[in-house]
XYZ file of C-alpha atoms in Angstrom:
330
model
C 23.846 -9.765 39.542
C 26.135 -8.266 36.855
C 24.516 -7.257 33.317
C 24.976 -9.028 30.165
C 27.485 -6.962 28.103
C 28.243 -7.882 24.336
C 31.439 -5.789 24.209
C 33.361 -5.287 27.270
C 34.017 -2.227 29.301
C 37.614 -0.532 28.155
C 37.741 -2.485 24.859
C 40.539 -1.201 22.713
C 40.307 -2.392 19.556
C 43.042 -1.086 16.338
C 40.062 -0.431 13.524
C 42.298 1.724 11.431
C 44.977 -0.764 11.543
C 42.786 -2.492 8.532
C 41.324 0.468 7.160
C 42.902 -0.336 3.338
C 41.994 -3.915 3.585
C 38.702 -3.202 4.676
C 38.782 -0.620 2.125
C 39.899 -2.371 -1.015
C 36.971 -4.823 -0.251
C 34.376 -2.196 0.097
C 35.492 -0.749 -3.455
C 35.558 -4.686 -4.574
C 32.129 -5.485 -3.273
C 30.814 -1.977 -4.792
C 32.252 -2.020 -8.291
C 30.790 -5.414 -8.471
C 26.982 -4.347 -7.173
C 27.383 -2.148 -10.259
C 28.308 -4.727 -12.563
C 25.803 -6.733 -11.491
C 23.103 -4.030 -12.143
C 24.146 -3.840 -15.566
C 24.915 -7.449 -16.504
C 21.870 -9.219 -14.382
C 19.896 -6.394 -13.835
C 16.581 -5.740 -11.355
C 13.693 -8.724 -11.266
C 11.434 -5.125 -11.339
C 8.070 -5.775 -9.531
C 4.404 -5.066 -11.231
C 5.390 -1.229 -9.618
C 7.556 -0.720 -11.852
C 7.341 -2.362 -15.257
C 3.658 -2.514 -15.422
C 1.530 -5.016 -16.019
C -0.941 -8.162 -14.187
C 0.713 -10.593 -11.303
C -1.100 -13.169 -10.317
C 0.052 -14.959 -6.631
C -0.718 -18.548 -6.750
C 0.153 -21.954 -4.136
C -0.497 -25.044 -5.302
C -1.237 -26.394 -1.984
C -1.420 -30.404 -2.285
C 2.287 -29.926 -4.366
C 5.421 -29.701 -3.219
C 6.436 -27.976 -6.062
C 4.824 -25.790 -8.347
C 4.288 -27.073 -12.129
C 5.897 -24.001 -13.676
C 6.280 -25.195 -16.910
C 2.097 -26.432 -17.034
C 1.373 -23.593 -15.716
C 2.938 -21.410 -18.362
C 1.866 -23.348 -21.290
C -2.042 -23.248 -20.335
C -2.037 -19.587 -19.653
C -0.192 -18.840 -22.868
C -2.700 -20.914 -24.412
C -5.312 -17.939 -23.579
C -3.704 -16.030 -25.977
C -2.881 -12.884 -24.160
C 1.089 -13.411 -24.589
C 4.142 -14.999 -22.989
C 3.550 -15.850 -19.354
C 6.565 -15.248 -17.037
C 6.620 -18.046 -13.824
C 9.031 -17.561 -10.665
C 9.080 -19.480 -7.160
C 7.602 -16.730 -4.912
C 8.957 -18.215 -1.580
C 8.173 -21.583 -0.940
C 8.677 -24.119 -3.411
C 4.918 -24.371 -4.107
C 4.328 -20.587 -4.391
C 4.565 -18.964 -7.857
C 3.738 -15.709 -9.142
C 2.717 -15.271 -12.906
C 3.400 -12.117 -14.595
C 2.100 -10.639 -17.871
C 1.650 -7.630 -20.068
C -1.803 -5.881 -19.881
C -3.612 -6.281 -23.083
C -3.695 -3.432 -25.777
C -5.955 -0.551 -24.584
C -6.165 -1.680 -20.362
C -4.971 1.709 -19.520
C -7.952 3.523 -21.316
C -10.545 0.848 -20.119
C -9.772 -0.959 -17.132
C -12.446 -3.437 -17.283
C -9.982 -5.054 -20.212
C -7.082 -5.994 -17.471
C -10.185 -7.207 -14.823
C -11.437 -9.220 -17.650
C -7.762 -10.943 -18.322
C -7.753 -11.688 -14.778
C -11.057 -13.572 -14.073
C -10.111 -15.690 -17.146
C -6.850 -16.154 -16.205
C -7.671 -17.065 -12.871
C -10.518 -19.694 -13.870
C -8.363 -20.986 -16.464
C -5.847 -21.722 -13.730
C -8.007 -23.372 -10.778
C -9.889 -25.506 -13.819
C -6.553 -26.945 -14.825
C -5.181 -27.192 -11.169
C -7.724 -28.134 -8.819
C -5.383 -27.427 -6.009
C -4.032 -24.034 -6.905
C -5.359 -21.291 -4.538
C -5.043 -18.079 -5.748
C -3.227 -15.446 -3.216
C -3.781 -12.126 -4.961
C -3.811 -10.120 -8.248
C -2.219 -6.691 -9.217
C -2.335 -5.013 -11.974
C -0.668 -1.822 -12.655
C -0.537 0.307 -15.690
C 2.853 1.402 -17.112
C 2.177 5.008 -17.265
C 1.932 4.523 -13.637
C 4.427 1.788 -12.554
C 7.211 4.727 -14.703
C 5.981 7.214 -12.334
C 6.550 4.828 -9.645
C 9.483 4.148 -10.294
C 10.690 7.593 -11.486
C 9.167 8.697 -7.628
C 11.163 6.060 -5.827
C 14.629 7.020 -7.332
C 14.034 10.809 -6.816
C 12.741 10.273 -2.779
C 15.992 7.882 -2.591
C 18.317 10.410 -3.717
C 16.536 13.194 -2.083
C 17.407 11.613 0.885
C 20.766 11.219 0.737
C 21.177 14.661 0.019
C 19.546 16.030 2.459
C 21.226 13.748 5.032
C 24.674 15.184 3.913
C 23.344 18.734 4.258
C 22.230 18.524 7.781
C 25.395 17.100 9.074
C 27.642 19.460 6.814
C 25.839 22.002 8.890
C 26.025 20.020 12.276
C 29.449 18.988 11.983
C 31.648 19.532 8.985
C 32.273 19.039 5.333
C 34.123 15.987 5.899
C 31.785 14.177 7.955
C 28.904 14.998 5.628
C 31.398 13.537 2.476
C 32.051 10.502 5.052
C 28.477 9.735 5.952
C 27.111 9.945 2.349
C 29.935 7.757 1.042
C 29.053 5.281 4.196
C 25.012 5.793 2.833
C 25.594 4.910 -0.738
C 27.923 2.111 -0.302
C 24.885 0.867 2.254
C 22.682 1.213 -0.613
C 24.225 0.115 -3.549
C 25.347 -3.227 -1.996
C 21.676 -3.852 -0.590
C 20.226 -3.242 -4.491
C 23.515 -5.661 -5.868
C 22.366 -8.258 -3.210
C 18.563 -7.711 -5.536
C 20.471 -8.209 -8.505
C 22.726 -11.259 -7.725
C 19.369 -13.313 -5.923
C 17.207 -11.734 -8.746
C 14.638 -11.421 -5.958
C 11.521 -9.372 -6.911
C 12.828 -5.295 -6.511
C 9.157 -3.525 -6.013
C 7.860 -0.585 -3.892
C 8.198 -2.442 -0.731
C 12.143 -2.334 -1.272
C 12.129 1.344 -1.773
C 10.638 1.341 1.751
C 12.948 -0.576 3.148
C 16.111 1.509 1.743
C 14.623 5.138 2.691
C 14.391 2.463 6.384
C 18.078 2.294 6.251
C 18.855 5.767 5.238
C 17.586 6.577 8.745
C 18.903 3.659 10.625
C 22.463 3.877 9.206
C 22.583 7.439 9.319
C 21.327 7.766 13.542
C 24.255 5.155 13.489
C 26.763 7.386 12.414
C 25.871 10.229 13.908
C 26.327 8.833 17.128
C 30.515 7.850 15.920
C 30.731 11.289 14.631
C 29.791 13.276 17.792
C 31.413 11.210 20.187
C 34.409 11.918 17.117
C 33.330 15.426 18.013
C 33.891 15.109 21.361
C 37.192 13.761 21.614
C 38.230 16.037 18.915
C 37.562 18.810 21.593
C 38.824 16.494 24.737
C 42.370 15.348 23.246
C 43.844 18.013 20.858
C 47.183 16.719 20.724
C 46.042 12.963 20.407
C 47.033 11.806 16.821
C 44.198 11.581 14.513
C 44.604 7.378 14.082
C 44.057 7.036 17.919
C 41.408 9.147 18.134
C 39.143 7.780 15.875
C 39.917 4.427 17.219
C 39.445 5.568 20.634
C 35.788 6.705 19.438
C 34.533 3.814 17.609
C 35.610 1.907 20.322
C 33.820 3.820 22.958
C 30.634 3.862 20.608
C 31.297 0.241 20.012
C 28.843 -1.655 22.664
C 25.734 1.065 21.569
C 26.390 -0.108 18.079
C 26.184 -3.932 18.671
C 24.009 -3.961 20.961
C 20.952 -2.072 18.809
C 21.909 -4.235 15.424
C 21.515 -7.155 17.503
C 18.215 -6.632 18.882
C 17.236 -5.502 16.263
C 18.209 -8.364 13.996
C 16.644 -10.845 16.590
C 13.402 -9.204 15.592
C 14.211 -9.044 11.614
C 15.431 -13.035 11.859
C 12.059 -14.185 13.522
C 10.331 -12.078 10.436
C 12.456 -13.813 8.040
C 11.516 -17.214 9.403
C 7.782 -16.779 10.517
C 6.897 -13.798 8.699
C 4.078 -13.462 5.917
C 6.130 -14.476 2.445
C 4.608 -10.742 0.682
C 7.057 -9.195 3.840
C 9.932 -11.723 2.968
C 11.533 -9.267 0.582
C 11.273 -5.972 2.525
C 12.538 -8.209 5.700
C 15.492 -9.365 3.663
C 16.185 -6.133 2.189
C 16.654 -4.319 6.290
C 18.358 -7.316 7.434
C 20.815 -7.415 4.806
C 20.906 -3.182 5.156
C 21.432 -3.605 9.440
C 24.638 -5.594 8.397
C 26.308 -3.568 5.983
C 25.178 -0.356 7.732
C 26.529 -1.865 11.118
C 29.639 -2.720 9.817
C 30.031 0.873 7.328
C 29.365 2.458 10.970
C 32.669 1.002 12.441
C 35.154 0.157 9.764
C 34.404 2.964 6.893
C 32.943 6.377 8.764
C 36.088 6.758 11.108
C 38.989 6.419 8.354
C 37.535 8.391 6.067
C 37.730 11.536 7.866
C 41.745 11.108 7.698
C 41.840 10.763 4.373
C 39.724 13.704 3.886
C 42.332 15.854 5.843
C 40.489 16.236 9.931
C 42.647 17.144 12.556
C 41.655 17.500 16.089
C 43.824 21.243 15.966
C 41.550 23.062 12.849
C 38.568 21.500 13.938
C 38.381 23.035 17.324
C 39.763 26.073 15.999
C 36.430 25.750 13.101
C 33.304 26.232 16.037
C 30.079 25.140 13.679
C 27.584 27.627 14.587
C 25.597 25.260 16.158
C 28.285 24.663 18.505
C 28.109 27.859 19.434
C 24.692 28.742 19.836
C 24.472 25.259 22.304
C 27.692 26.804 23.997
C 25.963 30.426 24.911
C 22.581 28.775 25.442
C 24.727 26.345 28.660
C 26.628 29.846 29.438
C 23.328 32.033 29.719
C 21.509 28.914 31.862
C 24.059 28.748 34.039
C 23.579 30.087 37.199
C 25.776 33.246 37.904
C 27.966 33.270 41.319
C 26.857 36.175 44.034
């Protein structure tokens, strides 16, 4: 019985024949994740900005009365009310400012709450509440403040380890790869204006490690041939490599996407963000892995001649380690 295979054995495809196309587009889809930061902006979760949400289904609706809803909690007096669909059509959260003073005495945000609340399952009979957070803004800043540093802490580290495993050019590489991963993921948050909160921070620092095992793996067996075929032009090379690397690489994203699709469509809606956020990430990682990680190594100047000549130290301490556990001839 032979074995499923995704990608066939000796498959030989041209990657770097596209490399400007595919590059062009990357810049495209980048310089627009930006613009879309600055133009749209981040729906920022309670984490972040600060304040009460309140998670409520109507469930004998098929849709929730947004407008209602926001004109009898404004009613209460405590300020404007803002209303989103929080999954299903039927599913709303409600967000507002904490009152004057909630940060020094708590028991002023638990008191907006229990009215709020009663004023909204006395006006809709069916409305269930789902949950209620409240977080100050002194604390949602640090929060936020946190998430940024740990995210760019990250990245930095990353580049370190593999400037010292491999070389400078494979660390520039990877953590060009990492923040194009990144800032398309936070653009798709911006265009869908889906709620950015501390479960998305998660799921980035997620792909960080994901997308960067991914390229490690090119980049050694890169190594590798580097070593193997010194006189093989650069271009066929790195094509060579991704291709060999090729039916690892598919075959991981796609089980694990199985698994991430089956969360999208059965999972809990408070998951549905973080879900969306790795799914989106396994994509764009996947495909930074195989079209961007390879070509730009040539355009940062690697050749297979100065880079065998250049033995990291690590390469050499794994070389006398093999040398001294080898066993000697009589």
């Amino acid at each position: 019985m032979k074995l499923l295979k995704l990608i066939p054995d000796n498959t030989n495809i041209h990657f770097l024949k596209w490399q400007w196309p595919f590059f062009i587009s990357n810049i495209a889809l980048m310089i627009a994740s930006v613009v879309l930061l600055f133009t749209h902006g981040l729906n920022l979760g309670v984490d972040f900005v600060g304040g009460q949400m309140i998670r409520v289904t109507f469930e004998r609706s098929a849709t929730a009365p947004i407008d209602a809803l926001s004109a009898s909690v404004e009613k209460l007096g405590y300020g404007e009310a803002v209303v989103q669909n929080f999954g299903k059509p039927n599913e709303v959260s409600l967000r507002m400012k904490l009152p004057e003073g909630a940060e020094d005495q708590p028991q002023l945000s638990d008191a907006m709450a229990r009215k709020i609340t009663a004023t909204i399952k006395q006006t809709f009979p069916d409305a269930r509440i789902d949950g209620v957070d409240s977080v100050s803004g002194k604390v949602s800043g640090e929060l936020l403040k946190t998430g940024v540093i740990a995210l760019t802490l990250a990245m930095v580290f990353i580049s370190i380890y593999i400037w010292v495993r491999f070389e400078w050019q494979f660390a520039a590489g990877a953590l060009f790869a990492l923040v194009q991963d990144i800032l398309l993921t936070v653009g798709m948050f911006a265009l869908t204006q889906m709620e950015f909160d501390l479960n998305i921070v998660a799921a980035l620092l997620t792909l960080l490690g994901y997308s960067l095992n991914d390229k490690i793996v090119v980049y050694d067996r890169i190594r590798e041939n580097l070593k193997k075929h010194r006189r093989m032009p650069m271009p066929e090379l790195l094509d060579l490599s991704v291709n060999e690397t090729l039916s690892r690489t598919v075959v991981t994203s796609v089980s694990i996407l199985i698994m991430l699709v089956a969360l999208l469509l059965l999972g809990p809606d408070v998951i549905f963000g973080f879900t969306a956020a790795i799914t989106l990430g396994i994509f764009i990682g996947t495909y930074s892995s195989i079209f961007m990680s390879a070509p730009i190594l040539i355009w940062l100047g690697v050749k297979s001649d100065s880079f065998v000549a250049a033995e990291t130290a690590l390469d050499r301490q794994e070389r006398l380690a093999r040398e001294g556990s080898a066993p000697r001839k009589a």
